[in-house]
Short mmCIF file of N, CA and C in Angstrom, two decimals:
data_model
loop_
_atom_site.label_atom_id
_atom_site.label_comp_id
_atom_site.label_asym_id
_atom_site.label_seq_id
_atom_site.Cartn_x
_atom_site.Cartn_y
_atom_site.Cartn_z
N MET A 1 6.39 -17.47 13.11
CA MET A 1 7.22 -16.56 13.67
C MET A 1 8.23 -16.31 13.22
N ASN A 2 8.71 -17.19 12.30
CA ASN A 2 10.01 -16.95 11.58
C ASN A 2 9.67 -15.89 10.37
N LEU A 3 8.44 -16.01 9.72
CA LEU A 3 8.07 -15.11 8.78
C LEU A 3 7.83 -13.76 9.29
N LEU A 4 7.44 -13.66 10.34
CA LEU A 4 7.19 -12.37 10.84
C LEU A 4 8.44 -11.56 11.46
N LEU A 5 9.32 -12.00 11.68
CA LEU A 5 10.69 -11.76 12.04
C LEU A 5 11.46 -11.34 10.68
N ARG A 6 11.00 -12.24 9.60
CA ARG A 6 11.86 -11.84 8.05
C ARG A 6 11.10 -10.63 7.48
N ILE A 7 9.70 -10.59 7.82
CA ILE A 7 9.15 -9.39 7.42
C ILE A 7 9.48 -8.14 8.29
N LEU A 8 9.84 -7.99 9.27
CA LEU A 8 10.48 -7.10 10.45
C LEU A 8 11.76 -6.38 9.99
N ILE A 9 12.42 -7.82 9.74
CA ILE A 9 14.01 -7.28 9.39
C ILE A 9 14.23 -6.76 8.07
N THR A 10 13.26 -7.11 7.27
CA THR A 10 13.31 -6.53 5.73
C THR A 10 12.57 -4.92 5.89
N ALA A 11 11.64 -4.74 6.56
CA ALA A 11 10.92 -3.51 6.81
C ALA A 11 12.18 -2.50 7.36
N GLY A 12 12.92 -3.09 8.40
CA GLY A 12 14.08 -2.37 9.11
C GLY A 12 15.38 -2.20 7.92
N LEU A 13 15.33 -3.10 6.95
CA LEU A 13 16.64 -2.73 6.04
C LEU A 13 15.94 -1.88 5.07
N VAL A 14 14.70 -1.87 4.58
CA VAL A 14 14.25 -0.91 3.47
C VAL A 14 14.26 0.37 4.26
N LEU A 15 14.04 0.75 5.51
CA LEU A 15 14.38 2.30 5.95
C LEU A 15 15.61 2.42 6.19
N LEU A 16 16.24 1.65 6.37
CA LEU A 16 17.94 1.69 6.50
C LEU A 16 18.57 2.25 5.11
N ILE A 17 18.26 1.51 4.27
CA ILE A 17 18.76 1.72 2.70
C ILE A 17 18.22 3.22 2.46
N ALA A 18 16.89 3.37 2.57
CA ALA A 18 16.12 4.60 2.30
C ALA A 18 17.08 5.83 2.82
N HIS A 19 17.47 5.47 4.05
CA HIS A 19 17.86 6.71 4.93
C HIS A 19 19.37 7.03 4.57
N PHE A 20 20.11 6.19 3.72
CA PHE A 20 21.52 6.26 3.48
C PHE A 20 21.43 6.35 1.90
N MET A 21 20.77 5.88 1.15
CA MET A 21 20.68 6.03 -0.25
C MET A 21 19.80 7.11 -1.17
N PRO A 22 20.18 8.05 -1.54
CA PRO A 22 19.60 8.86 -2.12
C PRO A 22 18.77 8.29 -3.57
N GLY A 23 17.61 8.97 -3.75
CA GLY A 23 16.67 8.13 -4.75
C GLY A 23 15.67 7.22 -4.16
N VAL A 24 15.88 6.81 -3.05
CA VAL A 24 14.89 5.91 -2.49
C VAL A 24 13.88 6.55 -1.08
N HIS A 25 12.70 6.74 -1.09
CA HIS A 25 12.02 7.34 -0.42
C HIS A 25 11.04 6.63 0.24
N VAL A 26 10.72 6.68 1.78
CA VAL A 26 9.72 5.57 2.31
C VAL A 26 9.27 6.46 3.37
N ALA A 27 8.11 6.85 3.36
CA ALA A 27 7.58 7.73 4.31
C ALA A 27 7.50 7.30 5.74
N SER A 28 7.28 6.20 6.12
CA SER A 28 7.00 5.81 7.80
C SER A 28 7.58 4.09 7.83
N PHE A 29 7.63 3.64 8.89
CA PHE A 29 8.14 2.36 9.20
C PHE A 29 6.67 1.79 8.73
N THR A 30 5.71 2.09 8.95
CA THR A 30 4.23 1.10 8.46
C THR A 30 4.25 1.04 6.88
N THR A 31 5.03 2.15 6.17
CA THR A 31 5.13 1.89 4.76
C THR A 31 6.21 0.78 4.56
N ALA A 32 7.25 1.03 5.25
CA ALA A 32 8.25 0.06 5.16
C ALA A 32 7.86 -1.43 5.21
N LEU A 33 7.10 -1.63 6.16
CA LEU A 33 6.33 -2.96 6.49
C LEU A 33 5.63 -3.68 5.42
N ILE A 34 4.74 -2.34 4.70
CA ILE A 34 3.89 -2.56 3.86
C ILE A 34 4.87 -2.98 2.29
N VAL A 35 6.00 -2.36 2.17
CA VAL A 35 7.05 -2.66 1.22
C VAL A 35 7.29 -4.00 1.58
N ALA A 36 7.64 -4.55 2.67
CA ALA A 36 8.45 -5.64 2.94
C ALA A 36 7.14 -7.32 2.50
N ILE A 37 6.24 -6.86 2.85
CA ILE A 37 5.11 -7.73 2.80
C ILE A 37 4.85 -7.80 0.96
N VAL A 38 4.79 -6.49 0.37
CA VAL A 38 4.30 -6.46 -1.03
C VAL A 38 5.48 -7.51 -1.82
N LEU A 39 6.88 -6.74 -1.35
CA LEU A 39 8.01 -7.36 -1.95
C LEU A 39 8.25 -9.14 -1.74
N GLY A 40 7.55 -9.58 -0.84
CA GLY A 40 7.60 -10.88 -0.68
C GLY A 40 6.41 -11.28 -1.54
N LEU A 41 5.44 -10.96 -1.65
CA LEU A 41 4.23 -11.36 -2.31
C LEU A 41 4.81 -11.32 -3.86
N LEU A 42 5.26 -10.17 -4.19
CA LEU A 42 5.67 -10.15 -5.62
C LEU A 42 6.76 -11.21 -6.10
N ASN A 43 7.56 -11.45 -5.04
CA ASN A 43 8.76 -12.61 -5.30
C ASN A 43 8.10 -13.72 -5.34
N ILE A 44 7.27 -13.93 -4.66
CA ILE A 44 6.38 -15.44 -4.58
C ILE A 44 5.59 -15.59 -5.87
N PHE A 45 4.74 -14.59 -6.30
CA PHE A 45 3.84 -14.95 -7.52
C PHE A 45 4.32 -14.30 -8.84
N ILE A 46 4.78 -13.48 -8.87
CA ILE A 46 5.10 -12.56 -10.15
C ILE A 46 6.69 -12.72 -10.71
N LYS A 47 7.58 -12.73 -9.68
CA LYS A 47 9.19 -13.13 -10.01
C LYS A 47 9.00 -14.61 -10.74
N PRO A 48 8.72 -15.50 -10.12
CA PRO A 48 8.82 -16.88 -10.86
C PRO A 48 8.50 -16.76 -12.66
N ILE A 49 7.16 -15.98 -12.83
CA ILE A 49 6.72 -15.99 -14.16
C ILE A 49 7.70 -15.13 -14.83
N LEU A 50 8.21 -14.19 -14.23
CA LEU A 50 9.24 -13.35 -15.09
C LEU A 50 10.26 -14.15 -15.54
N VAL A 51 10.63 -14.85 -14.58
CA VAL A 51 12.08 -15.82 -14.68
C VAL A 51 11.89 -16.68 -15.65
N ILE A 52 10.58 -17.23 -15.82
CA ILE A 52 10.31 -18.54 -16.73
C ILE A 52 10.30 -17.54 -18.39
N LEU A 53 9.72 -16.59 -18.33
CA LEU A 53 9.47 -16.01 -19.53
C LEU A 53 10.63 -15.50 -20.18
N THR A 54 11.69 -15.01 -19.31
CA THR A 54 13.02 -14.45 -19.78
C THR A 54 14.10 -15.41 -19.64
N LEU A 55 13.97 -16.87 -19.52
CA LEU A 55 14.73 -17.65 -19.37
C LEU A 55 16.01 -17.68 -20.47
N PRO A 56 15.58 -17.41 -21.69
CA PRO A 56 16.71 -17.58 -22.73
C PRO A 56 17.85 -16.40 -22.51
N VAL A 57 17.12 -15.12 -22.13
CA VAL A 57 17.87 -14.01 -21.77
C VAL A 57 18.76 -14.08 -20.84
N THR A 58 18.12 -14.74 -19.77
CA THR A 58 18.82 -15.19 -18.53
C THR A 58 20.15 -16.22 -18.63
N ILE A 59 19.69 -16.97 -19.47
CA ILE A 59 20.88 -17.99 -20.01
C ILE A 59 22.11 -17.23 -20.68
N LEU A 60 21.68 -16.34 -21.60
CA LEU A 60 22.53 -15.90 -22.34
C LEU A 60 23.45 -14.79 -21.69
N THR A 61 22.74 -14.21 -20.62
CA THR A 61 23.86 -13.19 -19.84
C THR A 61 24.52 -13.80 -18.67
N LEU A 62 24.22 -15.19 -18.61
CA LEU A 62 24.58 -16.03 -17.54
C LEU A 62 24.08 -15.72 -16.08
N GLY A 63 22.90 -15.25 -16.16
CA GLY A 63 22.20 -15.09 -14.84
C GLY A 63 22.09 -13.42 -14.45
N LEU A 64 22.98 -12.59 -15.25
CA LEU A 64 22.94 -11.40 -14.69
C LEU A 64 21.33 -10.46 -14.93
N PHE A 65 20.72 -11.24 -15.89
CA PHE A 65 19.29 -10.60 -16.13
C PHE A 65 18.51 -10.49 -14.93
N LEU A 66 18.92 -11.56 -13.96
CA LEU A 66 17.87 -11.77 -12.87
C LEU A 66 17.81 -10.37 -12.08
N LEU A 67 19.22 -9.76 -12.04
CA LEU A 67 19.14 -8.46 -11.47
C LEU A 67 18.06 -7.48 -12.12
N VAL A 68 17.92 -7.72 -13.19
CA VAL A 68 16.85 -6.51 -14.09
C VAL A 68 15.65 -7.15 -13.60
N ILE A 69 15.22 -8.21 -13.46
CA ILE A 69 14.06 -8.52 -12.84
C ILE A 69 13.70 -8.29 -11.50
N ASN A 70 14.64 -8.17 -10.42
CA ASN A 70 14.68 -7.87 -9.28
C ASN A 70 14.28 -6.27 -9.10
N ALA A 71 15.19 -5.30 -9.99
CA ALA A 71 14.98 -4.03 -10.16
C ALA A 71 13.54 -3.55 -10.80
N LEU A 72 12.99 -4.53 -11.59
CA LEU A 72 11.80 -4.31 -12.26
C LEU A 72 10.49 -4.66 -11.07
N ILE A 73 10.81 -5.89 -10.22
CA ILE A 73 9.96 -6.00 -9.05
C ILE A 73 10.01 -4.81 -8.07
N ILE A 74 11.10 -4.07 -7.75
CA ILE A 74 10.93 -2.85 -7.17
C ILE A 74 10.37 -1.60 -7.35
N ILE A 75 10.32 -1.58 -8.89
CA ILE A 75 9.83 -0.81 -9.73
C ILE A 75 8.35 -0.83 -9.35
N LEU A 76 7.76 -2.16 -9.97
CA LEU A 76 6.53 -2.41 -9.42
C LEU A 76 5.94 -2.54 -8.23
N CYS A 77 6.56 -2.49 -7.09
CA CYS A 77 6.56 -2.52 -5.73
C CYS A 77 6.00 -0.83 -5.36
N THR A 78 6.86 0.03 -6.11
CA THR A 78 6.82 1.67 -6.03
C THR A 78 5.28 1.93 -6.50
N ASN A 79 4.84 1.41 -7.54
CA ASN A 79 3.50 1.50 -8.14
C ASN A 79 2.59 0.91 -7.32
N ILE A 80 2.64 0.13 -6.46
CA ILE A 80 1.61 -0.62 -5.67
C ILE A 80 1.41 -0.04 -4.31
N VAL A 81 2.56 0.59 -3.62
CA VAL A 81 2.69 0.85 -2.20
C VAL A 81 2.79 2.57 -2.33
N GLY A 82 2.01 3.09 -1.69
CA GLY A 82 2.29 4.48 -1.57
C GLY A 82 2.96 5.11 -0.32
N GLY A 83 3.72 6.16 -0.62
CA GLY A 83 4.72 6.23 0.31
C GLY A 83 6.07 5.84 0.09
N PHE A 84 6.23 4.90 -0.86
CA PHE A 84 7.59 4.54 -1.29
C PHE A 84 7.93 4.51 -2.73
N HIS A 85 8.97 5.55 -2.87
CA HIS A 85 9.27 5.77 -4.11
C HIS A 85 10.83 5.57 -4.44
N VAL A 86 11.21 5.07 -5.58
CA VAL A 86 12.17 4.94 -6.13
C VAL A 86 12.45 5.47 -7.55
N ASP A 87 13.60 6.76 -7.59
CA ASP A 87 13.88 7.71 -8.64
C ASP A 87 13.72 7.07 -9.96
N SER A 88 14.51 6.29 -10.01
CA SER A 88 14.93 5.45 -11.32
C SER A 88 15.34 4.08 -11.44
N PHE A 89 15.25 3.59 -12.62
CA PHE A 89 15.62 2.13 -12.76
C PHE A 89 16.85 1.54 -12.01
N TRP A 90 17.83 2.61 -12.43
CA TRP A 90 19.37 2.23 -11.81
C TRP A 90 19.40 2.05 -10.24
N THR A 91 18.52 3.09 -9.70
CA THR A 91 18.30 3.40 -8.27
C THR A 91 17.64 1.95 -7.69
N ALA A 92 16.57 1.61 -8.49
CA ALA A 92 16.00 0.32 -8.09
C ALA A 92 17.01 -1.10 -8.25
N LEU A 93 17.69 -0.94 -9.26
CA LEU A 93 18.73 -1.64 -9.31
C LEU A 93 19.87 -2.05 -8.29
N ILE A 94 20.17 -0.91 -8.01
CA ILE A 94 21.28 -0.81 -6.80
C ILE A 94 20.15 -1.11 -5.31
N PHE A 95 19.47 -0.45 -5.17
CA PHE A 95 18.60 -0.74 -3.96
C PHE A 95 18.30 -2.29 -3.77
N SER A 96 17.84 -3.06 -4.96
CA SER A 96 17.67 -4.20 -4.85
C SER A 96 19.00 -5.28 -4.60
N ILE A 97 20.05 -4.74 -5.21
CA ILE A 97 21.36 -5.60 -4.64
C ILE A 97 21.94 -5.35 -3.39
N VAL A 98 21.62 -4.33 -2.76
CA VAL A 98 21.83 -3.96 -1.49
C VAL A 98 20.80 -4.52 -0.36
N LEU A 99 19.71 -4.47 -0.85
CA LEU A 99 18.63 -5.20 -0.02
C LEU A 99 18.81 -6.64 0.13
N SER A 100 19.22 -7.36 -1.29
CA SER A 100 19.47 -9.02 -1.07
C SER A 100 20.71 -9.00 -0.44
N LEU A 101 21.80 -8.30 -0.35
CA LEU A 101 22.96 -8.81 0.31
C LEU A 101 22.89 -8.35 1.82
N LEU A 102 22.11 -7.31 2.29
CA LEU A 102 22.02 -7.06 3.55
C LEU A 102 21.08 -8.26 4.30
N GLN A 103 20.00 -8.58 3.54
CA GLN A 103 19.24 -9.68 3.61
C GLN A 103 19.68 -11.12 4.16
N SER A 104 20.94 -11.28 3.16
CA SER A 104 21.80 -12.57 3.12
C SER A 104 22.41 -12.51 4.48
N ILE A 105 22.99 -11.18 4.96
CA ILE A 105 24.05 -11.06 5.87
C ILE A 105 23.06 -11.34 7.29
N MET A 106 21.82 -10.56 7.59
CA MET A 106 20.99 -10.65 8.24
C MET A 106 20.62 -12.25 8.63
N ASN A 107 20.26 -12.91 7.78
CA ASN A 107 20.12 -14.44 7.71
C ASN A 107 21.24 -15.33 8.29
N GLY A 108 22.25 -14.86 7.68
CA GLY A 108 23.50 -15.55 8.11
C GLY A 108 23.68 -15.39 9.73
N ILE A 109 23.72 -14.36 10.18
CA ILE A 109 23.67 -13.67 11.52
C ILE A 109 22.64 -14.39 12.60
N LEU A 110 21.34 -14.47 12.04
CA LEU A 110 20.38 -14.92 12.82
C LEU A 110 20.45 -16.39 12.59
N GLY A 111 21.10 -17.02 11.83
CA GLY A 111 21.25 -18.39 11.70
C GLY A 111 20.15 -19.13 10.86
N GLU A 112 19.40 -18.16 10.02
CA GLU A 112 18.21 -18.79 9.22
C GLU A 112 18.71 -19.30 7.82
N GLY A 113 18.16 -20.03 7.11
CA GLY A 113 18.48 -20.50 6.03
C GLY A 113 19.33 -21.67 6.03
N LYS A 114 19.42 -22.43 7.16
CA LYS A 114 20.04 -23.94 7.48
C LYS A 114 19.17 -24.72 7.07
#
């Protein structure tokens, strides 16, 4: 049940961000649900591989390169999910930062992550 709630919250946040942020386009709530699921799967399977492969750069930049990895995950998601589009790398970077912050706020409000 907790996983389903997190997916629904992420889908809602994706729609909210797309509504207010130019350069992010989501066709429907169903598309946002698919984006939430695909982002979750990419974060589980692909992101750890990218983090390990780029560990020297991540250490050298004091962890800031992880933001680049998050943006690349968003761009990969746009290539997988039809109806979801991000215009540029910088838009994907800002989208990933805003999405992460809003997810953290929502997790804090709902009491998750304890």
